[in-house]
PDB file of C-alpha atoms in Angstrom:
ATOM      1  CA  MET K  28     -71.661 -35.198  83.437  1.00  0.00           C
ATOM      2  CA  PRO K  29     -69.644 -32.463  81.682  1.00  0.00           C
ATOM      3  CA  ALA K  30     -70.298 -28.728  81.932  1.00  0.00           C
ATOM      4  CA  PHE K  31     -70.031 -28.172  78.191  1.00  0.00           C
ATOM      5  CA  THR K  32     -71.279 -29.560  74.891  1.00  0.00           C
ATOM      6  CA  SER K  33     -70.611 -33.284  74.709  1.00  0.00           C
ATOM      7  CA  ALA K  34     -71.575 -36.375  72.770  1.00  0.00           C
ATOM      8  CA  ILE K  35     -74.046 -37.480  75.441  1.00  0.00           C
ATOM      9  CA  TYR K  36     -75.867 -34.127  75.467  1.00  0.00           C
ATOM     10  CA  LYS K  37     -75.988 -34.057  71.667  1.00  0.00           C
ATOM     11  CA  ALA K  38     -77.354 -37.602  71.609  1.00  0.00           C
ATOM     12  CA  ALA K  39     -80.043 -36.691  74.147  1.00  0.00           C
ATOM     13  CA  ALA K  40     -81.010 -33.629  72.111  1.00  0.00           C
ATOM     14  CA  GLU K  41     -81.291 -35.737  68.983  1.00  0.00           C
ATOM     15  CA  LEU K  42     -83.568 -38.231  70.741  1.00  0.00           C
ATOM     16  CA  TRP K  43     -85.800 -35.429  72.025  1.00  0.00           C
ATOM     17  CA  ARG K  44     -85.889 -33.548  68.716  1.00  0.00           C
ATOM     18  CA  PRO K  45     -89.499 -34.591  67.881  1.00  0.00           C
ATOM     19  CA  TRP K  46     -90.826 -32.969  71.071  1.00  0.00           C
ATOM     20  CA  LEU K  47     -88.619 -29.976  71.894  1.00  0.00           C
ATOM     21  CA  GLN K  48     -88.416 -26.528  70.365  1.00  0.00           C
ATOM     22  CA  PRO K  49     -85.122 -25.338  68.787  1.00  0.00           C
ATOM     23  CA  GLU K  50     -84.115 -23.182  71.774  1.00  0.00           C
ATOM     24  CA  ALA K  51     -84.691 -26.081  74.174  1.00  0.00           C
ATOM     25  CA  LEU K  52     -82.672 -28.422  71.949  1.00  0.00           C
ATOM     26  CA  LEU K  53     -79.806 -25.930  71.931  1.00  0.00           C
ATOM     27  CA  THR K  54     -79.415 -25.715  75.725  1.00  0.00           C
ATOM     28  CA  LEU K  55     -79.981 -29.471  76.041  1.00  0.00           C
ATOM     29  CA  SER K  56     -77.075 -30.122  73.672  1.00  0.00           C
ATOM     30  CA  GLN K  57     -74.891 -27.564  75.471  1.00  0.00           C
ATOM     31  CA  GLY K  58     -75.489 -28.466  79.114  1.00  0.00           C
ATOM     32  CA  GLY K  59     -78.217 -31.059  79.535  1.00  0.00           C
ATOM     33  CA  PHE K  60     -80.977 -28.622  80.599  1.00  0.00           C
ATOM     34  CA  TYR K  61     -83.862 -26.941  78.814  1.00  0.00           C
ATOM     35  CA  SER K  62     -87.046 -24.892  79.142  1.00  0.00           C
ATOM     36  CA  GLN K  63     -90.218 -25.291  77.117  1.00  0.00           C
ATOM     37  CA  GLN K  64     -93.750 -23.958  77.196  1.00  0.00           C
ATOM     38  CA  VAL K  65     -96.078 -26.961  77.264  1.00  0.00           C
ATOM     39  CA  ARG K  66     -99.334 -25.003  77.145  1.00  0.00           C
ATOM     40  CA  ALA K  67    -100.462 -21.419  77.482  1.00  0.00           C
ATOM     41  CA  GLY K  68     -99.387 -20.170  80.899  1.00  0.00           C
ATOM     42  CA  LEU K  69     -97.307 -23.228  81.851  1.00  0.00           C
ATOM     43  CA  ARG K  70     -93.591 -23.806  81.312  1.00  0.00           C
ATOM     44  CA  VAL K  71     -91.431 -26.801  82.246  1.00  0.00           C
ATOM     45  CA  VAL K  72     -87.847 -26.116  83.316  1.00  0.00           C
ATOM     46  CA  SER K  73     -85.727 -29.265  83.246  1.00  0.00           C
ATOM     47  CA  LEU K  74     -82.548 -28.862  85.305  1.00  0.00           C
ATOM     48  CA  ASN K  75     -79.405 -30.935  84.951  1.00  0.00           C
ATOM     49  CA  THR K  76     -78.844 -31.297  88.702  1.00  0.00           C
ATOM     50  CA  VAL K  77     -76.250 -34.009  88.073  1.00  0.00           C
ATOM     51  CA  LEU K  78     -73.930 -31.063  87.420  1.00  0.00           C
ATOM     52  CA  TYR K  79     -74.064 -30.431  91.188  1.00  0.00           C
ATOM     53  CA  TYR K  80     -73.827 -34.074  92.259  1.00  0.00           C
ATOM     54  CA  GLY K  81     -70.832 -34.792  94.521  1.00  0.00           C
ATOM     55  CA  PRO K  82     -69.461 -37.817  92.612  1.00  0.00           C
ATOM     56  CA  ASN K  83     -69.402 -35.738  89.406  1.00  0.00           C
ATOM     57  CA  GLU K  84     -65.759 -34.671  89.772  1.00  0.00           C
ATOM     58  CA  VAL K  85     -65.720 -32.785  86.479  1.00  0.00           C
ATOM     59  CA  THR K  86     -67.708 -29.922  88.023  1.00  0.00           C
ATOM     60  CA  SER K  87     -66.418 -30.103  91.600  1.00  0.00           C
ATOM     61  CA  ASN K  88     -64.520 -26.777  91.452  1.00  0.00           C
ATOM     62  CA  MET K  89     -67.037 -24.859  89.361  1.00  0.00           C
ATOM     63  CA  THR K  90     -69.234 -22.109  90.784  1.00  0.00           C
ATOM     64  CA  ASP K  91     -71.843 -22.279  88.025  1.00  0.00           C
ATOM     65  CA  PRO K  92     -71.365 -25.433  85.924  1.00  0.00           C
ATOM     66  CA  ALA K  93     -72.547 -24.926  82.342  1.00  0.00           C
ATOM     67  CA  GLY K  94     -73.897 -21.509  83.366  1.00  0.00           C
ATOM     68  CA  GLN K  95     -77.096 -23.197  84.495  1.00  0.00           C
ATOM     69  CA  PHE K  96     -77.688 -20.921  87.503  1.00  0.00           C
ATOM     70  CA  ASP K  97     -77.573 -17.768  85.376  1.00  0.00           C
ATOM     71  CA  TRP K  98     -79.747 -19.430  82.744  1.00  0.00           C
ATOM     72  CA  LEU K  99     -82.258 -20.538  85.396  1.00  0.00           C
ATOM     73  CA  GLU K 100     -82.613 -17.048  86.850  1.00  0.00           C
ATOM     74  CA  GLU K 101     -83.067 -15.518  83.411  1.00  0.00           C
ATOM     75  CA  THR K 102     -85.627 -18.187  82.481  1.00  0.00           C
ATOM     76  CA  LEU K 103     -87.653 -17.665  85.662  1.00  0.00           C
ATOM     77  CA  LEU K 104     -87.506 -13.885  85.266  1.00  0.00           C
ATOM     78  CA  ASN K 105     -88.815 -14.150  81.706  1.00  0.00           C
ATOM     79  CA  ALA K 106     -91.549 -16.537  82.859  1.00  0.00           C
ATOM     80  CA  SER K 107     -92.586 -14.007  85.488  1.00  0.00           C
ATOM     81  CA  ARG K 108     -92.771 -11.225  82.918  1.00  0.00           C
ATOM     82  CA  SER K 109     -94.851 -13.482  80.649  1.00  0.00           C
ATOM     83  CA  LEU K 110     -97.210 -14.373  83.526  1.00  0.00           C
ATOM     84  CA  GLU K 111     -96.290 -18.051  83.214  1.00  0.00           C
ATOM     85  CA  LYS K 112     -96.191 -20.682  85.921  1.00  0.00           C
ATOM     86  CA  VAL K 113     -93.246 -23.086  86.004  1.00  0.00           C
ATOM     87  CA  TYR K 114     -92.763 -26.723  86.924  1.00  0.00           C
ATOM     88  CA  ILE K 115     -89.172 -27.490  87.948  1.00  0.00           C
ATOM     89  CA  ILE K 116     -88.050 -31.035  87.112  1.00  0.00           C
ATOM     90  CA  GLY K 117     -84.689 -32.698  87.721  1.00  0.00           C
ATOM     91  CA  HIS K 118     -83.021 -35.915  88.786  1.00  0.00           C
ATOM     92  CA  VAL K 119     -81.097 -35.131  91.992  1.00  0.00           C
ATOM     93  CA  PRO K 120     -83.183 -33.078  94.471  1.00  0.00           C
ATOM     94  CA  VAL K 121     -82.163 -30.262  96.764  1.00  0.00           C
ATOM     95  CA  GLY K 122     -82.009 -30.808 100.528  1.00  0.00           C
ATOM     96  CA  TYR K 123     -80.476 -33.541 102.652  1.00  0.00           C
ATOM     97  CA  LEU K 124     -80.622 -37.228 101.842  1.00  0.00           C
ATOM     98  CA  PRO K 125     -83.271 -39.030 103.910  1.00  0.00           C
ATOM     99  CA  PHE K 126     -81.030 -42.010 104.660  1.00  0.00           C
ATOM    100  CA  ALA K 127     -77.713 -40.329 105.614  1.00  0.00           C
ATOM    101  CA  ARG K 128     -76.568 -37.819 108.227  1.00  0.00           C
ATOM    102  CA  ASN K 129     -75.240 -34.407 107.156  1.00  0.00           C
ATOM    103  CA  VAL K 130     -75.213 -35.305 103.459  1.00  0.00           C
ATOM    104  CA  THR K 131     -76.932 -33.119 100.890  1.00  0.00           C
ATOM    105  CA  ALA K 132     -78.138 -34.735  97.695  1.00  0.00           C
ATOM    106  CA  VAL K 133     -76.089 -32.184  95.741  1.00  0.00           C
ATOM    107  CA  ARG K 134     -73.020 -30.242  96.898  1.00  0.00           C
ATOM    108  CA  GLU K 135     -73.861 -27.857  99.738  1.00  0.00           C
ATOM    109  CA  ARG K 136     -72.780 -24.666  97.971  1.00  0.00           C
ATOM    110  CA  HIS K 137     -74.789 -25.559  94.874  1.00  0.00           C
ATOM    111  CA  ASN K 138     -77.701 -26.620  97.053  1.00  0.00           C
ATOM    112  CA  GLU K 139     -77.780 -23.223  98.767  1.00  0.00           C
ATOM    113  CA  ARG K 140     -77.630 -21.395  95.424  1.00  0.00           C
ATOM    114  CA  LEU K 141     -80.568 -23.407  94.107  1.00  0.00           C
ATOM    115  CA  VAL K 142     -82.608 -22.765  97.249  1.00  0.00           C
ATOM    116  CA  ALA K 143     -81.922 -19.024  97.007  1.00  0.00           C
ATOM    117  CA  ILE K 144     -83.114 -18.930  93.397  1.00  0.00           C
ATOM    118  CA  PHE K 145     -86.206 -20.980  94.187  1.00  0.00           C
ATOM    119  CA  ARG K 146     -87.144 -18.652  97.035  1.00  0.00           C
ATOM    120  CA  LYS K 147     -86.612 -15.578  94.870  1.00  0.00           C
ATOM    121  CA  TYR K 148     -88.971 -16.870  92.189  1.00  0.00           C
ATOM    122  CA  SER K 149     -91.337 -18.897  94.368  1.00  0.00           C
ATOM    123  CA  ASP K 150     -94.331 -16.954  93.058  1.00  0.00           C
ATOM    124  CA  VAL K 151     -93.544 -18.223  89.556  1.00  0.00           C
ATOM    125  CA  ILE K 152     -92.854 -21.856  90.471  1.00  0.00           C
ATOM    126  CA  ALA K 153     -95.963 -24.042  90.783  1.00  0.00           C
ATOM    127  CA  GLY K 154     -94.185 -27.257  91.764  1.00  0.00           C
ATOM    128  CA  HIS K 155     -90.914 -29.199  91.923  1.00  0.00           C
ATOM    129  CA  PHE K 156     -90.494 -32.829  90.841  1.00  0.00           C
ATOM    130  CA  TYR K 157     -87.367 -34.945  91.447  1.00  0.00           C
ATOM    131  CA  GLY K 158     -86.157 -38.527  91.814  1.00  0.00           C
ATOM    132  CA  HIS K 159     -82.761 -40.100  92.602  1.00  0.00           C
ATOM    133  CA  THR K 160     -83.299 -41.115  96.244  1.00  0.00           C
ATOM    134  CA  HIS K 161     -85.771 -43.954  95.597  1.00  0.00           C
ATOM    135  CA  ARG K 162     -87.756 -42.418  98.459  1.00  0.00           C
ATOM    136  CA  ASP K 163     -91.349 -41.234  98.301  1.00  0.00           C
ATOM    137  CA  SER K 164     -91.070 -37.839  99.963  1.00  0.00           C
ATOM    138  CA  ILE K 165     -92.253 -34.253  99.924  1.00  0.00           C
ATOM    139  CA  MET K 166     -90.774 -30.894 100.883  1.00  0.00           C
ATOM    140  CA  VAL K 167     -92.192 -27.449 101.533  1.00  0.00           C
ATOM    141  CA  LEU K 168     -90.200 -24.346 100.657  1.00  0.00           C
ATOM    142  CA  LEU K 169     -90.588 -21.551 103.223  1.00  0.00           C
ATOM    143  CA  ASP K 170     -89.899 -17.895 102.556  1.00  0.00           C
ATOM    144  CA  HIS K 171     -87.782 -15.701 104.850  1.00  0.00           C
ATOM    145  CA  HIS K 172     -90.792 -15.165 107.122  1.00  0.00           C
ATOM    146  CA  GLY K 173     -91.515 -18.871 107.479  1.00  0.00           C
ATOM    147  CA  ASN K 174     -94.492 -18.855 105.123  1.00  0.00           C
ATOM    148  CA  PRO K 175     -94.991 -21.896 102.864  1.00  0.00           C
ATOM    149  CA  VAL K 176     -94.488 -20.940  99.211  1.00  0.00           C
ATOM    150  CA  ASN K 177     -93.693 -24.089  97.193  1.00  0.00           C
ATOM    151  CA  SER K 178     -94.439 -27.817  97.247  1.00  0.00           C
ATOM    152  CA  LEU K 179     -91.710 -30.237  96.185  1.00  0.00           C
ATOM    153  CA  PHE K 180     -92.150 -33.927  95.392  1.00  0.00           C
ATOM    154  CA  VAL K 181     -89.501 -36.658  95.238  1.00  0.00           C
ATOM    155  CA  SER K 182     -90.878 -39.733  93.511  1.00  0.00           C
ATOM    156  CA  PRO K 183     -90.051 -43.352  94.295  1.00  0.00           C
ATOM    157  CA  ALA K 184     -88.379 -45.261  91.494  1.00  0.00           C
ATOM    158  CA  VAL K 185     -89.105 -47.793  88.783  1.00  0.00           C
ATOM    159  CA  THR K 186     -85.705 -49.420  89.306  1.00  0.00           C
ATOM    160  CA  PRO K 187     -85.400 -51.657  92.420  1.00  0.00           C
ATOM    161  CA  ILE K 188     -81.933 -50.713  93.635  1.00  0.00           C
ATOM    162  CA  LYS K 189     -80.611 -49.550  97.002  1.00  0.00           C
ATOM    163  CA  HIS K 190     -77.677 -47.709  98.523  1.00  0.00           C
ATOM    164  CA  VAL K 191     -75.061 -49.813 100.302  1.00  0.00           C
ATOM    165  CA  THR K 192     -76.043 -48.219 103.632  1.00  0.00           C
ATOM    166  CA  GLU K 193     -79.693 -49.209 103.311  1.00  0.00           C
ATOM    167  CA  ALA K 194     -81.344 -52.382 104.530  1.00  0.00           C
ATOM    168  CA  TYR K 195     -84.116 -52.561 101.935  1.00  0.00           C
ATOM    169  CA  SER K 196     -84.714 -52.027  98.259  1.00  0.00           C
ATOM    170  CA  ASN K 197     -87.895 -50.658  96.674  1.00  0.00           C
ATOM    171  CA  ASN K 198     -90.607 -52.141  94.533  1.00  0.00           C
ATOM    172  CA  PRO K 199     -91.029 -50.483  91.111  1.00  0.00           C
ATOM    173  CA  SER K 200     -93.536 -47.635  91.194  1.00  0.00           C
ATOM    174  CA  PHE K 201     -95.022 -44.786  89.226  1.00  0.00           C
ATOM    175  CA  ARG K 202     -97.454 -41.999  90.020  1.00  0.00           C
ATOM    176  CA  MET K 203     -99.994 -39.630  88.518  1.00  0.00           C
ATOM    177  CA  TYR K 204    -100.519 -36.030  89.602  1.00  0.00           C
ATOM    178  CA  GLN K 205    -103.699 -33.972  89.645  1.00  0.00           C
ATOM    179  CA  TYR K 206    -103.212 -30.225  89.244  1.00  0.00           C
ATOM    180  CA  ASP K 207    -105.318 -27.090  89.298  1.00  0.00           C
ATOM    181  CA  SER K 208    -105.856 -25.910  85.715  1.00  0.00           C
ATOM    182  CA  GLY K 209    -105.948 -22.312  86.949  1.00  0.00           C
ATOM    183  CA  ASP K 210    -102.739 -21.822  88.938  1.00  0.00           C
ATOM    184  CA  TYR K 211    -101.195 -25.277  88.218  1.00  0.00           C
ATOM    185  CA  ALA K 212    -100.809 -26.096  91.911  1.00  0.00           C
ATOM    186  CA  VAL K 213    -100.540 -29.823  92.646  1.00  0.00           C
ATOM    187  CA  LEU K 214    -103.768 -31.099  94.183  1.00  0.00           C
ATOM    188  CA  ASP K 215    -103.227 -34.839  94.587  1.00  0.00           C
ATOM    189  CA  VAL K 216    -101.056 -37.866  93.853  1.00  0.00           C
ATOM    190  CA  TRP K 217    -102.095 -41.375  92.858  1.00  0.00           C
ATOM    191  CA  GLN K 218     -99.207 -43.703  93.723  1.00  0.00           C
ATOM    192  CA  TYR K 219     -98.955 -47.153  92.084  1.00  0.00           C
ATOM    193  CA  TYR K 220     -96.545 -50.017  92.760  1.00  0.00           C
ATOM    194  CA  LEU K 221     -95.575 -53.419  91.424  1.00  0.00           C
ATOM    195  CA  ASN K 222     -94.941 -56.247  93.895  1.00  0.00           C
ATOM    196  CA  LEU K 223     -91.725 -57.481  92.329  1.00  0.00           C
ATOM    197  CA  THR K 224     -91.626 -60.708  94.326  1.00  0.00           C
ATOM    198  CA  GLU K 225     -95.086 -61.682  93.084  1.00  0.00           C
ATOM    199  CA  ALA K 226     -94.310 -60.542  89.540  1.00  0.00           C
ATOM    200  CA  ASN K 227     -91.227 -62.769  89.399  1.00  0.00           C
ATOM    201  CA  GLN K 228     -93.141 -65.727  90.797  1.00  0.00           C
ATOM    202  CA  GLN K 229     -96.130 -65.334  88.481  1.00  0.00           C
ATOM    203  CA  GLN K 230     -94.157 -64.018  85.487  1.00  0.00           C
ATOM    204  CA  LYS K 231     -96.609 -61.167  84.971  1.00  0.00           C
ATOM    205  CA  SER K 232     -97.034 -57.626  86.244  1.00  0.00           C
ATOM    206  CA  ASP K 233     -99.936 -56.432  88.378  1.00  0.00           C
ATOM    207  CA  TRP K 234     -99.689 -52.708  89.051  1.00  0.00           C
ATOM    208  CA  ARG K 235    -101.795 -51.690  92.049  1.00  0.00           C
ATOM    209  CA  LEU K 236    -102.914 -48.421  93.562  1.00  0.00           C
ATOM    210  CA  GLU K 237    -100.961 -47.952  96.783  1.00  0.00           C
ATOM    211  CA  TYR K 238    -102.531 -44.736  98.014  1.00  0.00           C
ATOM    212  CA  VAL K 239    -104.136 -41.434  97.096  1.00  0.00           C
ATOM    213  CA  MET K 240    -102.170 -38.868  99.084  1.00  0.00           C
ATOM    214  CA  THR K 241    -105.016 -36.609 100.183  1.00  0.00           C
ATOM    215  CA  GLU K 242    -107.025 -39.618 101.372  1.00  0.00           C
ATOM    216  CA  ALA K 243    -104.086 -41.284 103.108  1.00  0.00           C
ATOM    217  CA  PHE K 244    -103.187 -38.183 105.133  1.00  0.00           C
ATOM    218  CA  GLY K 245    -106.504 -36.367 105.410  1.00  0.00           C
ATOM    219  CA  LEU K 246    -105.501 -33.375 103.279  1.00  0.00           C
ATOM    220  CA  ALA K 247    -107.655 -31.028 101.222  1.00  0.00           C
ATOM    221  CA  ASP K 248    -104.924 -30.686  98.586  1.00  0.00           C
ATOM    222  CA  LEU K 249    -101.136 -30.693  98.227  1.00  0.00           C
ATOM    223  CA  ARG K 250    -100.580 -26.953  98.211  1.00  0.00           C
ATOM    224  CA  PRO K 251     -97.680 -25.695 100.368  1.00  0.00           C
ATOM    225  CA  GLY K 252     -99.922 -24.673 103.266  1.00  0.00           C
ATOM    226  CA  SER K 253    -101.552 -28.095 103.468  1.00  0.00           C
ATOM    227  CA  LEU K 254     -98.224 -29.910 103.374  1.00  0.00           C
ATOM    228  CA  LEU K 255     -96.724 -27.595 105.989  1.00  0.00           C
ATOM    229  CA  LYS K 256     -99.545 -28.394 108.410  1.00  0.00           C
ATOM    230  CA  LEU K 257     -98.913 -32.082 107.848  1.00  0.00           C
ATOM    231  CA  GLY K 258     -95.203 -31.593 108.469  1.00  0.00           C
ATOM    232  CA  LEU K 259     -95.780 -29.635 111.664  1.00  0.00           C
ATOM    233  CA  SER K 260     -97.951 -32.445 112.999  1.00  0.00           C
ATOM    234  CA  PHE K 261     -94.756 -34.507 113.239  1.00  0.00           C
ATOM    235  CA  TRP K 262     -92.910 -31.767 115.136  1.00  0.00           C
ATOM    236  CA  LEU K 263     -95.205 -29.850 117.465  1.00  0.00           C
ATOM    237  CA  PRO K 264     -94.920 -30.714 121.196  1.00  0.00           C
ATOM    238  CA  GLN K 265     -98.486 -32.017 121.185  1.00  0.00           C
ATOM    239  CA  ALA K 266     -97.484 -34.640 118.599  1.00  0.00           C
ATOM    240  CA  ALA K 267     -96.918 -37.176 121.369  1.00  0.00           C
ATOM    241  CA  HIS K 268     -99.198 -39.478 119.392  1.00  0.00           C
ATOM    242  CA  LEU K 269     -96.416 -40.006 116.842  1.00  0.00           C
ATOM    243  CA  PRO K 270     -95.768 -43.738 117.450  1.00  0.00           C
ATOM    244  CA  PRO K 271     -99.489 -44.678 117.092  1.00  0.00           C
ATOM    245  CA  LEU K 272     -99.623 -42.450 114.037  1.00  0.00           C
ATOM    246  CA  LEU K 273     -96.829 -44.432 112.451  1.00  0.00           C
ATOM    247  CA  HIS K 274     -98.852 -47.590 112.941  1.00  0.00           C
ATOM    248  CA  THR K 275    -101.819 -45.892 111.308  1.00  0.00           C
ATOM    249  CA  LEU K 276     -99.757 -44.731 108.343  1.00  0.00           C
ATOM    250  CA  HIS K 277     -98.241 -48.175 108.085  1.00  0.00           C
ATOM    251  CA  GLY K 278    -101.710 -49.649 107.746  1.00  0.00           C
ATOM    252  CA  ARG K 279    -102.858 -47.005 105.295  1.00  0.00           C
ATOM    253  CA  LEU K 280     -99.873 -47.637 103.071  1.00  0.00           C
ATOM    254  CA  ARG K 281    -100.533 -51.378 103.227  1.00  0.00           C
ATOM    255  CA  GLN K 282     -97.393 -52.572 104.930  1.00  0.00           C
ATOM    256  CA  GLN K 283     -94.928 -50.388 103.017  1.00  0.00           C
ATOM    257  CA  ARG K 284     -95.574 -51.800  99.568  1.00  0.00           C
ATOM    258  CA  HIS K 285     -92.573 -49.928  98.191  1.00  0.00           C
ATOM    259  CA  LEU K 286     -90.328 -52.256 100.189  1.00  0.00           C
ATOM    260  CA  ARG K 287     -89.239 -55.351  98.330  1.00  0.00           C
ATOM    261  CA  GLY K 288     -89.750 -58.384 100.541  1.00  0.00           C
ATOM    262  CA  SER K 289     -91.377 -58.542 103.974  1.00  0.00           C
ATOM    263  CA  LEU K 290     -90.856 -56.407 107.060  1.00  0.00           C
ATOM    264  CA  GLN K 291     -89.175 -57.912 110.069  1.00  0.00           C
ATOM    265  CA  GLY K 292     -91.636 -58.888 112.770  1.00  0.00           C
ATOM    266  CA  GLY K 293     -94.232 -60.332 110.431  1.00  0.00           C
ATOM    267  CA  PRO K 294     -97.218 -58.851 108.587  1.00  0.00           C
ATOM    268  CA  GLY K 295     -98.829 -55.767 110.058  1.00  0.00           C
ATOM    269  CA  VAL K 296     -95.924 -54.900 112.357  1.00  0.00           C
ATOM    270  CA  CYS K 297     -94.625 -51.331 112.132  1.00  0.00           C
ATOM    271  CA  ARG K 298     -91.308 -50.847 113.943  1.00  0.00           C
ATOM    272  CA  ALA K 299     -90.732 -47.145 114.624  1.00  0.00           C
ATOM    273  CA  LEU K 300     -87.054 -46.294 114.477  1.00  0.00           C
ATOM    274  CA  PRO K 301     -85.839 -45.599 118.020  1.00  0.00           C
ATOM    275  CA  GLY K 302     -84.302 -42.374 119.324  1.00  0.00           C
ATOM    276  CA  PRO K 303     -81.295 -41.223 117.290  1.00  0.00           C
ATOM    277  CA  ALA K 304     -82.325 -43.105 114.165  1.00  0.00           C
ATOM    278  CA  LEU K 305     -85.707 -41.411 114.097  1.00  0.00           C
ATOM    279  CA  LEU K 306     -84.056 -38.062 114.791  1.00  0.00           C
ATOM    280  CA  LEU K 307     -81.679 -38.650 111.898  1.00  0.00           C
ATOM    281  CA  GLN K 308     -84.512 -39.247 109.474  1.00  0.00           C
ATOM    282  CA  VAL K 309     -86.580 -36.276 110.586  1.00  0.00           C
ATOM    283  CA  CYS K 310     -83.768 -33.729 110.908  1.00  0.00           C
ATOM    284  CA  GLY K 311     -82.051 -35.018 107.801  1.00  0.00           C
ATOM    285  CA  ALA K 312     -85.272 -34.555 105.918  1.00  0.00           C
ATOM    286  CA  ARG K 313     -86.213 -31.240 107.438  1.00  0.00           C
ATOM    287  CA  ARG K 314     -83.141 -29.103 106.827  1.00  0.00           C
ATOM    288  CA  THR K 315     -81.138 -27.884 103.886  1.00  0.00           C
ATOM    289  CA  VAL K 316     -78.281 -25.987 105.590  1.00  0.00           C
ATOM    290  CA  GLU K 317     -75.659 -27.733 107.672  1.00  0.00           C
ATOM    291  CA  HIS K 318     -75.833 -25.818 110.968  1.00  0.00           C
ATOM    292  CA  THR K 319     -79.573 -26.308 111.380  1.00  0.00           C
ATOM    293  CA  HIS K 320     -79.411 -29.879 110.129  1.00  0.00           C
ATOM    294  CA  GLN K 321     -76.920 -30.931 112.788  1.00  0.00           C
ATOM    295  CA  GLN K 322     -78.978 -29.426 115.578  1.00  0.00           C
ATOM    296  CA  GLY K 323     -82.413 -30.289 114.235  1.00  0.00           C
ATOM    297  CA  GLY K 324     -83.052 -26.581 114.693  1.00  0.00           C
ATOM    298  CA  SER K 325     -86.315 -24.689 114.898  1.00  0.00           C
ATOM    299  CA  SER K 326     -85.945 -22.648 111.733  1.00  0.00           C
ATOM    300  CA  GLY K 327     -84.902 -23.362 108.189  1.00  0.00           C
ATOM    301  CA  THR K 328     -85.846 -23.333 104.550  1.00  0.00           C
ATOM    302  CA  TRP K 329     -87.160 -26.818 103.899  1.00  0.00           C
ATOM    303  CA  MET K 330     -89.393 -29.242 105.708  1.00  0.00           C
ATOM    304  CA  LEU K 331     -89.468 -32.758 104.319  1.00  0.00           C
ATOM    305  CA  ILE K 332     -91.654 -35.705 105.227  1.00  0.00           C
ATOM    306  CA  VAL K 333     -90.543 -39.107 104.029  1.00  0.00           C
ATOM    307  CA  PHE K 334     -93.519 -41.412 103.703  1.00  0.00           C
ATOM    308  CA  ILE K 335     -91.907 -44.604 102.462  1.00  0.00           C
ATOM    309  CA  CYS K 336     -88.883 -46.535 103.724  1.00  0.00           C
ATOM    310  CA  VAL K 337     -88.298 -44.419 106.826  1.00  0.00           C
ATOM    311  CA  TYR K 338     -90.619 -45.496 109.619  1.00  0.00           C
ATOM    312  CA  ILE K 339     -90.147 -49.256 109.500  1.00  0.00           C
TER     313      ILE K 339
END
């Protein structure tokens, strides 16, 4: 994706013209990002994180492609002054990929800049929503004192594709969020899936509720503090019950319905990844900076829990 006005950005702006305000259409046509107030007190900031994606060679040597970092800071500052809350949306998430070692979803230097901005304006941001990885996962942003300040959600995908390094694909899925109408914090997620094998056999779709997140994990809500406690339960020394817990989660999520096809070992079998593989998934998900990621260190900015397609 280019870092300047292009035919693809102009085409996208034209398609979105019925729904976006003139200022949003302008930045969308110039760099593929926009900001728009959707109701009193709530603003959506749509980032073009593909600008920071490694394979996008056009922007590989740029410090601030399309000026999006400066624009983002100005937008969040203005939202703060206007007493607005902000939802951040984008395609490629921050943090490390859940299925690869030492690989950030976006370039490391751009990843660190994004994290710094998000921490600076964490009191303005009510939630983050991303995709790209085809992994159902969550993150918690911690401030410099280790306090949880933001919840981040990476949604599974509608498209059933997989990376060449992965053993499984995903069933199509979509989700609905419940939010607090006061502070716009995310309270719950209803996750739905389509069994693609059955749909192909029967030539019809049957979307089913896979889980309600608070019910599946015994949470009061999905605010940062609640998610941090859940994340710590996978890390604290007393979490020696982790393997049985994986079996429990496996049952709650009904045999990993996001996986296309059947699990090895037959129905109801949950195979916890052994030793280094499990460490890869947890450390890779937990850290956003390279030195702590490699060591699986005890401090960092992000904690991520991957619910689907990790513990199989």
